[in-house]
PDB file of C-alpha atoms and ligand atoms in Angstrom:
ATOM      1  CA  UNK A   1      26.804 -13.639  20.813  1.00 60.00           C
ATOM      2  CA  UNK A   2      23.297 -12.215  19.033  1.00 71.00           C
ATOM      3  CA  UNK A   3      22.642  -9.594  18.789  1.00 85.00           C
ATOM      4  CA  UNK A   4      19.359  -7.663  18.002  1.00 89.00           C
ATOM      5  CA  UNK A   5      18.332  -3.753  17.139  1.00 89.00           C
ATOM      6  CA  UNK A   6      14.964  -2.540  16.706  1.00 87.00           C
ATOM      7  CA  UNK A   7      14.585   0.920  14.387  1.00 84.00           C
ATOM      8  CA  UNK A   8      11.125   2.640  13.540  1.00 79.00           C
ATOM      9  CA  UNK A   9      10.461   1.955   9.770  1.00 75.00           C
ATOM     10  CA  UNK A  10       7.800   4.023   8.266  1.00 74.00           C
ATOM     11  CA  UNK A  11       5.301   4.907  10.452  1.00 86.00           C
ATOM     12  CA  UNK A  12       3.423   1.626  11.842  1.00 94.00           C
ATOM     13  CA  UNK A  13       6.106  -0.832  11.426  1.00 96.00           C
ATOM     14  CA  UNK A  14       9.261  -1.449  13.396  1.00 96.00           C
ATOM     15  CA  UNK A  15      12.232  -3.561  12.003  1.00 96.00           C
ATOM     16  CA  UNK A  16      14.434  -5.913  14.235  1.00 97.00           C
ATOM     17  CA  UNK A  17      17.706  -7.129  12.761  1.00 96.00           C
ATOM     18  CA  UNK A  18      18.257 -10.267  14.470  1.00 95.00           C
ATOM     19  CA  UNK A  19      21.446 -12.660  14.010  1.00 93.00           C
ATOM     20  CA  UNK A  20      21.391 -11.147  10.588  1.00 93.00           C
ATOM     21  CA  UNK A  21      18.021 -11.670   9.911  1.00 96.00           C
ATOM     22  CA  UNK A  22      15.564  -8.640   9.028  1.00 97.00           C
ATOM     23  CA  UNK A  23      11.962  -9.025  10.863  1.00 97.00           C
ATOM     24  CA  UNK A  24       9.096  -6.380  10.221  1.00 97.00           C
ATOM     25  CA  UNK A  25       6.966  -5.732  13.278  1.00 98.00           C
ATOM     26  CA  UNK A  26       3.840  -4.721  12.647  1.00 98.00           C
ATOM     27  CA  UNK A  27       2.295  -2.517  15.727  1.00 97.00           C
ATOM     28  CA  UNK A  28      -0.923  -0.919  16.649  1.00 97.00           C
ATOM     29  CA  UNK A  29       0.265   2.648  15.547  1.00 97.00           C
ATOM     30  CA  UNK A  30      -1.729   4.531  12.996  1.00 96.00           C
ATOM     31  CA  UNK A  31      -1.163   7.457  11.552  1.00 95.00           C
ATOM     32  CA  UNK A  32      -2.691   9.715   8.590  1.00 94.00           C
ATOM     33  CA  UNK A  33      -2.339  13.195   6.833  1.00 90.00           C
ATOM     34  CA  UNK A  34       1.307  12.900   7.112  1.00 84.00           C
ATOM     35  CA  UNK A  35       1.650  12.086  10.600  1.00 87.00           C
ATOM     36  CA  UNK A  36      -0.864  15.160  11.453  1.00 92.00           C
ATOM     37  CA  UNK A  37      -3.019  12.828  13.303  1.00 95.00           C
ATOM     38  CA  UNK A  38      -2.258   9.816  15.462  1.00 95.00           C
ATOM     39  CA  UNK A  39      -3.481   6.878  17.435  1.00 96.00           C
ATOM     40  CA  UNK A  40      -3.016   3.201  18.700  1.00 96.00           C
ATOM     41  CA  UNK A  41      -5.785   0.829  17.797  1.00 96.00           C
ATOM     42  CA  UNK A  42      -6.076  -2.922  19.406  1.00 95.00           C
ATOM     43  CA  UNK A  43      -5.057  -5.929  16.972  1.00 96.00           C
ATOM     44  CA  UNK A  44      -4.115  -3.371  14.154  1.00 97.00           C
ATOM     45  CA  UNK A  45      -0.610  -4.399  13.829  1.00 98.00           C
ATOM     46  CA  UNK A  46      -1.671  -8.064  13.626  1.00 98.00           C
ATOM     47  CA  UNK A  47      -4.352  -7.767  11.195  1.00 98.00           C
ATOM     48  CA  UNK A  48      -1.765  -5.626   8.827  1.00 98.00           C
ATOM     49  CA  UNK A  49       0.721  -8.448   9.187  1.00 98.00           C
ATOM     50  CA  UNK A  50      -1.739 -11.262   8.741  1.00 98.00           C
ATOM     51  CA  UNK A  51      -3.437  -9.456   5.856  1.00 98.00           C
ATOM     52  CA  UNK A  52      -0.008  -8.506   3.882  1.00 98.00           C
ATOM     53  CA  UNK A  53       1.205 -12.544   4.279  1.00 98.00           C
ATOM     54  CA  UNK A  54      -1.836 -13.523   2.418  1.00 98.00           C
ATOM     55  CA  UNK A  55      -1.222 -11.242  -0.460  1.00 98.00           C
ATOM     56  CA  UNK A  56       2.608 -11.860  -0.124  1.00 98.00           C
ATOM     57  CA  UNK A  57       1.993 -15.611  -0.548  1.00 98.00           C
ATOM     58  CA  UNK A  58      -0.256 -15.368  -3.388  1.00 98.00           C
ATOM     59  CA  UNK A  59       1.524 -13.003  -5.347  1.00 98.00           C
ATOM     60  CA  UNK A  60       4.388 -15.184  -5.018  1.00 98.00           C
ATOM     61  CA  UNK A  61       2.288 -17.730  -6.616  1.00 98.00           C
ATOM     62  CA  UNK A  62       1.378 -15.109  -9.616  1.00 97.00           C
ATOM     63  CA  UNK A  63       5.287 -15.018 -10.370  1.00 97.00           C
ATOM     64  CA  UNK A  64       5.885 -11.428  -8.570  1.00 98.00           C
ATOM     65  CA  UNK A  65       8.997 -11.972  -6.157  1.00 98.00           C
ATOM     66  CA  UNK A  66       8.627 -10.024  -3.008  1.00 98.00           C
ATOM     67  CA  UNK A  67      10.121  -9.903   0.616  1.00 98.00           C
ATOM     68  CA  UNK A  68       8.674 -11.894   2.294  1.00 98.00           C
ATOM     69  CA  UNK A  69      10.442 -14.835   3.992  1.00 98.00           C
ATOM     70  CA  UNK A  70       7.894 -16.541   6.981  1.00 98.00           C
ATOM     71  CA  UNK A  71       4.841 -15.228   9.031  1.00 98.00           C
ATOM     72  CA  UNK A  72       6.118 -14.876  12.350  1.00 98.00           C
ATOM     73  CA  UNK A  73       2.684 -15.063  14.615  1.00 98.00           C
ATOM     74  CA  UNK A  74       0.780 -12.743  15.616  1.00 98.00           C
ATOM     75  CA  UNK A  75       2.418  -9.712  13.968  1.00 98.00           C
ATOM     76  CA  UNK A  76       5.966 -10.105  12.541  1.00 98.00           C
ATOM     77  CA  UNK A  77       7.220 -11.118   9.404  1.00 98.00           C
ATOM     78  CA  UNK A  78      10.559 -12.376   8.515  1.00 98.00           C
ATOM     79  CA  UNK A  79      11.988 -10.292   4.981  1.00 98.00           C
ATOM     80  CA  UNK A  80      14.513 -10.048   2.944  1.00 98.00           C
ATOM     81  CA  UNK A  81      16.891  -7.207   3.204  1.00 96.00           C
ATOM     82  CA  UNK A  82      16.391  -4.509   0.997  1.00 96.00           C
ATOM     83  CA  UNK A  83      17.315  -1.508   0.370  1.00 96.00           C
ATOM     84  CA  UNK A  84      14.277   0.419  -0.667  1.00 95.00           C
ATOM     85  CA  UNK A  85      13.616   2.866  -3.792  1.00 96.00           C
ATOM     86  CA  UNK A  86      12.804   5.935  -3.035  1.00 96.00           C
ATOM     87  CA  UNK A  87       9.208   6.200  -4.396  1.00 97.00           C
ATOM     88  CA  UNK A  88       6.187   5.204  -3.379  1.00 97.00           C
ATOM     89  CA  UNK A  89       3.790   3.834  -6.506  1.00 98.00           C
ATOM     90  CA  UNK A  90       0.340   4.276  -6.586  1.00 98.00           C
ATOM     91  CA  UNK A  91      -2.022   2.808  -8.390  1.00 98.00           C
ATOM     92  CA  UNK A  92      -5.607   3.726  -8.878  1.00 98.00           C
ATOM     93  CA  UNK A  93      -8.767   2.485 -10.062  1.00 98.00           C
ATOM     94  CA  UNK A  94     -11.334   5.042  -8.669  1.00 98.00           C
ATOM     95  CA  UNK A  95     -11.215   8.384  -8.104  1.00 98.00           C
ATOM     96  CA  UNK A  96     -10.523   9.391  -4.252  1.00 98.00           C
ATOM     97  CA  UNK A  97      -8.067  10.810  -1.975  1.00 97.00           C
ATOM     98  CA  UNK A  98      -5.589  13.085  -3.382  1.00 96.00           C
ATOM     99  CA  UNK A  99      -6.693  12.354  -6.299  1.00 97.00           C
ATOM    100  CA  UNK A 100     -10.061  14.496  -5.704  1.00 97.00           C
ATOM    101  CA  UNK A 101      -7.941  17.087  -3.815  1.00 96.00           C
ATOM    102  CA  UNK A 102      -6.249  17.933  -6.990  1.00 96.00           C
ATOM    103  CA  UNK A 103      -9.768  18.169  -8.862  1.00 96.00           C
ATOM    104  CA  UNK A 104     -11.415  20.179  -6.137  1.00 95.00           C
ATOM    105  CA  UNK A 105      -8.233  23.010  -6.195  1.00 95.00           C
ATOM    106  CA  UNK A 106      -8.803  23.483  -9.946  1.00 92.00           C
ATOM    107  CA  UNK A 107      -5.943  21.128 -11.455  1.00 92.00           C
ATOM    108  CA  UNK A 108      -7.673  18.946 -14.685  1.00 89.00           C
ATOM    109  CA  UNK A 109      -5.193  15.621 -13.510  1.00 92.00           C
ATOM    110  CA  UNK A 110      -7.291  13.060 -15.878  1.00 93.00           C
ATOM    111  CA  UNK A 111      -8.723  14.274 -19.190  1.00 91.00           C
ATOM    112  CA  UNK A 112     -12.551  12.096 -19.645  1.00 93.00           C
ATOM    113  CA  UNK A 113     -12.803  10.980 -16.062  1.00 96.00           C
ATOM    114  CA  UNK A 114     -15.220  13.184 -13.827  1.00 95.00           C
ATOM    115  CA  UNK A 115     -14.188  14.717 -11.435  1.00 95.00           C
ATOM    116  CA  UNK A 116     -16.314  12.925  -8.607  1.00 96.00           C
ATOM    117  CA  UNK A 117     -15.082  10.047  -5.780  1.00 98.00           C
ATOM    118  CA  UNK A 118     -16.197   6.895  -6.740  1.00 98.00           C
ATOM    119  CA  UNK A 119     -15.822   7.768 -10.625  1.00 98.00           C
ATOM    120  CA  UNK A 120     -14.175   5.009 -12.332  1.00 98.00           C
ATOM    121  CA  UNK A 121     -10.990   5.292 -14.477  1.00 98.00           C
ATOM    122  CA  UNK A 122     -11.303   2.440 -17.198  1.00 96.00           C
ATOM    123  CA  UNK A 123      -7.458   1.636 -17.501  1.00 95.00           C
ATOM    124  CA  UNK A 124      -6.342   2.574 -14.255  1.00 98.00           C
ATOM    125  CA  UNK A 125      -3.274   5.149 -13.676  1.00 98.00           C
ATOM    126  CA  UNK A 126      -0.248   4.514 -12.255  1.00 98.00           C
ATOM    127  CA  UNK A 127       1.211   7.483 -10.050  1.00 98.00           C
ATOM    128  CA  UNK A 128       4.820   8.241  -8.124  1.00 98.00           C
ATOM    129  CA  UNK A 129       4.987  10.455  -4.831  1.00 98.00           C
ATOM    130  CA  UNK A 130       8.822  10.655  -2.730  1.00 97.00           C
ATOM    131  CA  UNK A 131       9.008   8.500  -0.154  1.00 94.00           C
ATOM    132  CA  UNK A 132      11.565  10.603   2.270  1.00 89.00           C
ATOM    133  CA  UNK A 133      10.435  14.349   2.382  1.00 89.00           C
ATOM    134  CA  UNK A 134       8.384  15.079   4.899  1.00 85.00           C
ATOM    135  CA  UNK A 135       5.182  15.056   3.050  1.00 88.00           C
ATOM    136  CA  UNK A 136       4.369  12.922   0.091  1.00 90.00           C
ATOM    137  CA  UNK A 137       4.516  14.764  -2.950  1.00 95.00           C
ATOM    138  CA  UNK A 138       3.846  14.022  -6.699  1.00 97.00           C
ATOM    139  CA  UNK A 139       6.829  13.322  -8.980  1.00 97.00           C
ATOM    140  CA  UNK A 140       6.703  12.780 -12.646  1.00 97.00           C
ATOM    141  CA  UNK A 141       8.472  10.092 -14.256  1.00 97.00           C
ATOM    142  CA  UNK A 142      11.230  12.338 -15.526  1.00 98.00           C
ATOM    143  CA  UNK A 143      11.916  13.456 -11.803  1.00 97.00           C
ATOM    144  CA  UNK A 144      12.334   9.781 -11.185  1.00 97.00           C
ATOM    145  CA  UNK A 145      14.845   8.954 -13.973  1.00 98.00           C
ATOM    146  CA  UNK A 146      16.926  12.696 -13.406  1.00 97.00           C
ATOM    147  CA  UNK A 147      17.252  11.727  -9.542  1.00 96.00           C
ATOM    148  CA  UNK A 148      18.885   8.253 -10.573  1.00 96.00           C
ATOM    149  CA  UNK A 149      16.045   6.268  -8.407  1.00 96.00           C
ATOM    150  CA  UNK A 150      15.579   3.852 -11.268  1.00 97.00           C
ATOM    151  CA  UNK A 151      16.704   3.415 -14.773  1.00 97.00           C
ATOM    152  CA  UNK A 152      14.335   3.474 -17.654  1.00 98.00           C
ATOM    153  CA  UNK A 153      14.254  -0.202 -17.538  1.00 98.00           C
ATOM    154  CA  UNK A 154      13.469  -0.677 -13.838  1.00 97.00           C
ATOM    155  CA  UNK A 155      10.345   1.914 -14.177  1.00 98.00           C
ATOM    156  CA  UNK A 156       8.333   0.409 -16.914  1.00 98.00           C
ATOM    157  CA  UNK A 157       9.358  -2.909 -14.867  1.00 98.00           C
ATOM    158  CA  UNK A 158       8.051  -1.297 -11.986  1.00 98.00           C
ATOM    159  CA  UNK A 159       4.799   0.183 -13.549  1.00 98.00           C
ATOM    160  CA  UNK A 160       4.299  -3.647 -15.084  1.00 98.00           C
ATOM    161  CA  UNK A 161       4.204  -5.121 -11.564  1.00 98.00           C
ATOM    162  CA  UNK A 162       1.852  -2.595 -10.321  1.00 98.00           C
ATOM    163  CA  UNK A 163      -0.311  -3.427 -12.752  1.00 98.00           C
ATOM    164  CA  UNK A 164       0.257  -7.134 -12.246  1.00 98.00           C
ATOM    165  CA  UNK A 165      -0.685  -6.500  -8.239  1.00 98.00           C
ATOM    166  CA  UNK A 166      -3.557  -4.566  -9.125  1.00 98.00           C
ATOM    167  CA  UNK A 167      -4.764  -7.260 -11.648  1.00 98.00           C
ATOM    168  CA  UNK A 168      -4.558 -10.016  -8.888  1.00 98.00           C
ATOM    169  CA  UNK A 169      -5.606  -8.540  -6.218  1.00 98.00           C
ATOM    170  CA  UNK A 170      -9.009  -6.657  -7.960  1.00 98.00           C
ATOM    171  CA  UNK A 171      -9.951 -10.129  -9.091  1.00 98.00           C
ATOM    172  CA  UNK A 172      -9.507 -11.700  -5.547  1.00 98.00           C
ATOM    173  CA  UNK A 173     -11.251  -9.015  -4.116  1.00 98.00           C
ATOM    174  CA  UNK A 174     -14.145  -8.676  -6.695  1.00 98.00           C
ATOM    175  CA  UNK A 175     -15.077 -12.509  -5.657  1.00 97.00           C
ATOM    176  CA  UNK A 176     -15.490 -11.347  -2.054  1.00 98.00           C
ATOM    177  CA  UNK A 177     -17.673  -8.315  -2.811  1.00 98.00           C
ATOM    178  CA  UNK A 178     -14.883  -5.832  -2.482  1.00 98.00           C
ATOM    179  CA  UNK A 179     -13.948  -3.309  -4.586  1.00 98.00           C
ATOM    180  CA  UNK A 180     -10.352  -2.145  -4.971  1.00 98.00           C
ATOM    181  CA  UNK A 181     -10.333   1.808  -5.382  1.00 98.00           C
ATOM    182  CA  UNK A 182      -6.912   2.537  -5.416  1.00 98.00           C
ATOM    183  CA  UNK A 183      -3.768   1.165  -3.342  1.00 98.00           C
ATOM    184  CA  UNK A 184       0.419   2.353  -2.546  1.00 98.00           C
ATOM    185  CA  UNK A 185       3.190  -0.390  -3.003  1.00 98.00           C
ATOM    186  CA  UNK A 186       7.078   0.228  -2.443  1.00 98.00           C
ATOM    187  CA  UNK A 187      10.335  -1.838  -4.214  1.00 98.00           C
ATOM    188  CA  UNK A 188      13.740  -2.643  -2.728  1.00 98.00           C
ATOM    189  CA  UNK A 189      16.559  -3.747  -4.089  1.00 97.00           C
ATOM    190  CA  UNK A 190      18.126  -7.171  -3.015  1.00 97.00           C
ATOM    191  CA  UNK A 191      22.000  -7.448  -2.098  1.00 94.00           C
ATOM    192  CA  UNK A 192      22.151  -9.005  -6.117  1.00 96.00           C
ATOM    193  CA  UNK A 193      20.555  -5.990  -7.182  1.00 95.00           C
ATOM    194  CA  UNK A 194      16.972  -7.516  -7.890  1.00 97.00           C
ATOM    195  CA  UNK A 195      14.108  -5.647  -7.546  1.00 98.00           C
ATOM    196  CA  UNK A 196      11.446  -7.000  -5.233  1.00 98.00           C
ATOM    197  CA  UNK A 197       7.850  -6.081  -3.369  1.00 98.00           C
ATOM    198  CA  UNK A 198       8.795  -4.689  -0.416  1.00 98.00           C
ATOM    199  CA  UNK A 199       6.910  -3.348   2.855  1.00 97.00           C
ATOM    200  CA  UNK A 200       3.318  -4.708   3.033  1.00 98.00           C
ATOM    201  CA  UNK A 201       0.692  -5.023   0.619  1.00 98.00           C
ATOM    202  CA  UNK A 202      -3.186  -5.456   0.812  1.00 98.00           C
ATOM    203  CA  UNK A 203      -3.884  -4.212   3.720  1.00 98.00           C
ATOM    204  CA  UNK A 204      -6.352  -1.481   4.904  1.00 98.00           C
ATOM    205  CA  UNK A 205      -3.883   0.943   5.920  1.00 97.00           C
ATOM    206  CA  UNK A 206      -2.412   0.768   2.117  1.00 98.00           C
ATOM    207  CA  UNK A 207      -5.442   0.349  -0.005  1.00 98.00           C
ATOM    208  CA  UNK A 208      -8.863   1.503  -0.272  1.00 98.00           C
ATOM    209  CA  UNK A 209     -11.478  -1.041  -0.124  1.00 98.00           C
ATOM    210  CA  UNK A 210     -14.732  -0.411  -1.108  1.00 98.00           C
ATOM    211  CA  UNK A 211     -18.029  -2.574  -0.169  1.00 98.00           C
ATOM    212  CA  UNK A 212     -18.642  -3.418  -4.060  1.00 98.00           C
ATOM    213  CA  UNK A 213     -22.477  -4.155  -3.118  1.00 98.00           C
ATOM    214  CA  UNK A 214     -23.207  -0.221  -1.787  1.00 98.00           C
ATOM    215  CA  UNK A 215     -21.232   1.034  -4.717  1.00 98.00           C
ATOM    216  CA  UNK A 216     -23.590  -0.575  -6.590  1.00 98.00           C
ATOM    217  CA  UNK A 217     -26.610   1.309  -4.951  1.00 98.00           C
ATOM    218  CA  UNK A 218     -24.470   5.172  -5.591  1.00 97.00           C
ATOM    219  CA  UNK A 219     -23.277   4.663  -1.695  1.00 97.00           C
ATOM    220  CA  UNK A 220     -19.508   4.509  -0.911  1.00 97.00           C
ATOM    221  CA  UNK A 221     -18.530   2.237   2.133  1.00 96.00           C
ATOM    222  CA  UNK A 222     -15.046   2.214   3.656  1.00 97.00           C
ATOM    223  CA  UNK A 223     -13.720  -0.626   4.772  1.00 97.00           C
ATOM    224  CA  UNK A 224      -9.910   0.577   5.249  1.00 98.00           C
ATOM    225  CA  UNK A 225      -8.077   3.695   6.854  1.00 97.00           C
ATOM    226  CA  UNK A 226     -10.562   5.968   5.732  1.00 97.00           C
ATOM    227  CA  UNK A 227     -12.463   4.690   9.000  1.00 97.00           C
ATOM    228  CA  UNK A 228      -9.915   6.586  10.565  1.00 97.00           C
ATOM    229  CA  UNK A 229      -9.178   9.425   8.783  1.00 96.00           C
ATOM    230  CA  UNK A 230     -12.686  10.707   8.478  1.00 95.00           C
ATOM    231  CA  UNK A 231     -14.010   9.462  11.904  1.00 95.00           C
ATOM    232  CA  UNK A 232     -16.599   6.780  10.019  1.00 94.00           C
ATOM    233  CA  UNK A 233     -16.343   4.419  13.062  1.00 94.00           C
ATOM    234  CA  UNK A 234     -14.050   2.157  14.832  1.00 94.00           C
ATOM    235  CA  UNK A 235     -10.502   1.243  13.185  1.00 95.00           C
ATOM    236  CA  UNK A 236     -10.403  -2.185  15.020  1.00 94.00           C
ATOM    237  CA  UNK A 237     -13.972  -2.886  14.411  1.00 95.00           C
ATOM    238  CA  UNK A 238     -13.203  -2.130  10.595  1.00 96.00           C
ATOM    239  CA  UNK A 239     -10.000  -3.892  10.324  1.00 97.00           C
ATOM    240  CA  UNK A 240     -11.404  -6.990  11.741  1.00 96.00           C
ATOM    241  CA  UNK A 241     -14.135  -7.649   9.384  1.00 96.00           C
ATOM    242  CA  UNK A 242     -11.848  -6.250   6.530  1.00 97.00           C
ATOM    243  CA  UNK A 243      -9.246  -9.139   7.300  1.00 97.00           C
ATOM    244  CA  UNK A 244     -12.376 -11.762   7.759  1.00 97.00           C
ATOM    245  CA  UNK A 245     -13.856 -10.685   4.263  1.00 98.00           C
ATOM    246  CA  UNK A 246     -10.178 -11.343   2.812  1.00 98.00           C
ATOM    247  CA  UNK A 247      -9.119 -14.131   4.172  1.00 93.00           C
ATOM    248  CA  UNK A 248     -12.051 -15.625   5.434  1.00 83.00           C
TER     249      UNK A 248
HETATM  250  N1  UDP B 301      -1.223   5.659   0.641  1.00 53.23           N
HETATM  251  C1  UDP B 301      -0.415   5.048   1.586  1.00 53.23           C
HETATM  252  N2  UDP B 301       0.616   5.752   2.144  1.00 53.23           N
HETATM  253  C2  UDP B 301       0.873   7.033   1.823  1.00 53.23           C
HETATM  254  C3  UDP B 301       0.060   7.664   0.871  1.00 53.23           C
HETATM  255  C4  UDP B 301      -0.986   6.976   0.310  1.00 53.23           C
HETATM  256  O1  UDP B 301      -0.601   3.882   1.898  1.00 53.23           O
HETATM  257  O2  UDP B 301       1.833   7.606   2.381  1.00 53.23           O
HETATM  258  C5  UDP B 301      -2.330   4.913   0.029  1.00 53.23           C
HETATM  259  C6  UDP B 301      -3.701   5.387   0.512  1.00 53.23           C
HETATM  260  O3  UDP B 301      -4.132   4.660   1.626  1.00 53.23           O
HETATM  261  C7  UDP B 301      -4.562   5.112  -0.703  1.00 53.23           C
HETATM  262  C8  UDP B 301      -3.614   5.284  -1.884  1.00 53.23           C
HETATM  263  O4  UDP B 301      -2.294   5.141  -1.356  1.00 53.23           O
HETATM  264  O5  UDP B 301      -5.032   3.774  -0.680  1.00 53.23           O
HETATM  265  C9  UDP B 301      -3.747   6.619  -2.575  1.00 53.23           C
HETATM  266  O6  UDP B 301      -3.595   7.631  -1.610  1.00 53.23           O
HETATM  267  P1  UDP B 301      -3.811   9.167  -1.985  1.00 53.23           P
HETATM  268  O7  UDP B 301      -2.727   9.629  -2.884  1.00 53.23           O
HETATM  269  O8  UDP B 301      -5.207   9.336  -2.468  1.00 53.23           O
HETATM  270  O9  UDP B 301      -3.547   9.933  -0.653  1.00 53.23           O
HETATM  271  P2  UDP B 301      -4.422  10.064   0.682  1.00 53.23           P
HETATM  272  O10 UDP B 301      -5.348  11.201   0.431  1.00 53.23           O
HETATM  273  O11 UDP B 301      -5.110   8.763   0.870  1.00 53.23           O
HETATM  274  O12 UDP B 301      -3.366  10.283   1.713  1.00 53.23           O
END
């Protein structure tokens, strides 16, 4: 007898466990400012799914383990079970987002960067926000360690991958014009206890991507969820040409 269960992972993504197999589904759901606001968009799901097994595959290549198992056409993936850490890593090049919210209400969070989106920050930071309250909120690495999320050892392990990700995936991106302002990854633990890349990676609803030619002329040009979030034009029209700039 099989049989299968489908549960609501994150936000976007569903996951099927399937004669004891674990499948990610991407769909067309979309959501931002913590679930505030939210939408379907056509071919979303697919170009999330198709996006993330390009950068799964290469970083694979690099030496980072991850996930993922098999592309699953059009919009599933076949993973490894994991069961995921707690925190959500961020990693950032540029100065946007939340990052800028905590300049504009007064906080000093980087000492020499300005406090302006689009400012570059040389060596790149890495950050940590919860993954299960209800809205995302900054932790320090001490909160990590008191909680018991991850030793000592599998932080700095951690922060080394992120860096490693960030490395391969600026480079990749630099060669296609794009510019990689800042991104979230998440880790799970295998059933041997090995920690792995987990959920997706590279894709517009995780990073922003920047068009690297109008940065160069002082004009800032999403080409990820910030479409959505600030109403800058279509999500499917700006997925679409972000997944044929990637992966050609
Ligand atoms: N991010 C994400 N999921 C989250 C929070 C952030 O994928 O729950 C991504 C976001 O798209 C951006 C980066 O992480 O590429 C940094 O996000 P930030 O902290 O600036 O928050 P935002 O204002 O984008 O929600």
């Amino acid at each position: 007898m099989t049989t299968t269960t489908r549960e609501q992972a994150g936000k976007s993504k569903d996951v099927i466990k399937k004669d004891g197999k674990t499948f990610f589904e991407f769909t067309d759901r979309i959501t931002a400012f913590d679930g505030m606001k939210k939408d379907e968009y056509p071919d979303k799901g697919e170009v999330c799914c198709r996006l993330s097994t390009y950068w799964f595959e290469i970083l694979e290549k690099e030496g980072i383990p991850t996930h993922f198992r098999a592309f699953v056409p059009p919009n599933v993936m076949e993973v490894e079970y994991l069961e995921i850490i707690p925190v959500e890593v961020i990693w950032r090049n540029f100065v946007a987002g939340s990052l800028l919210k905590r300049y504009e209400s007064g906080e000093k969070p980087l000492v020499g960067i300005e406090p302006r989106l689009g400012a570059r920050i040389p060596e790149g930071i890495c950050e940590f926000t919860t993954k299960f309250e209800a809205t995302d909120r900054l932790i320090d690495e001490q909160e990590v360690l008191d909680n018991r999320w991850l030793t000592r050892e599998e932080l700095d392990m951690i922060k080394e991958s992120t860096r490693r990700v960030n490395n391969v995936m600026s480079a990749h991106l630099l060669e296609k014009g794009i510019i990689l302002a800042d991104f979230k990854i998440e880790f799970g633990k295998n059933l041997a206890g090995k920690i792995l890349l987990a959920d997706e990676v590279g894709t517009p609803d995780g990073c922003r991507f920047w068009d690297a030619g109008s940065y160069d002329e002082g004009r800032i040009e999403s080409l990820d969820k910030d479409v959505y979030r600030y109403e800058k034009g279509d999500l499917s029209d700006a997925y679409a040409t972000i997944m044929r700039r990637i992966c050609g």
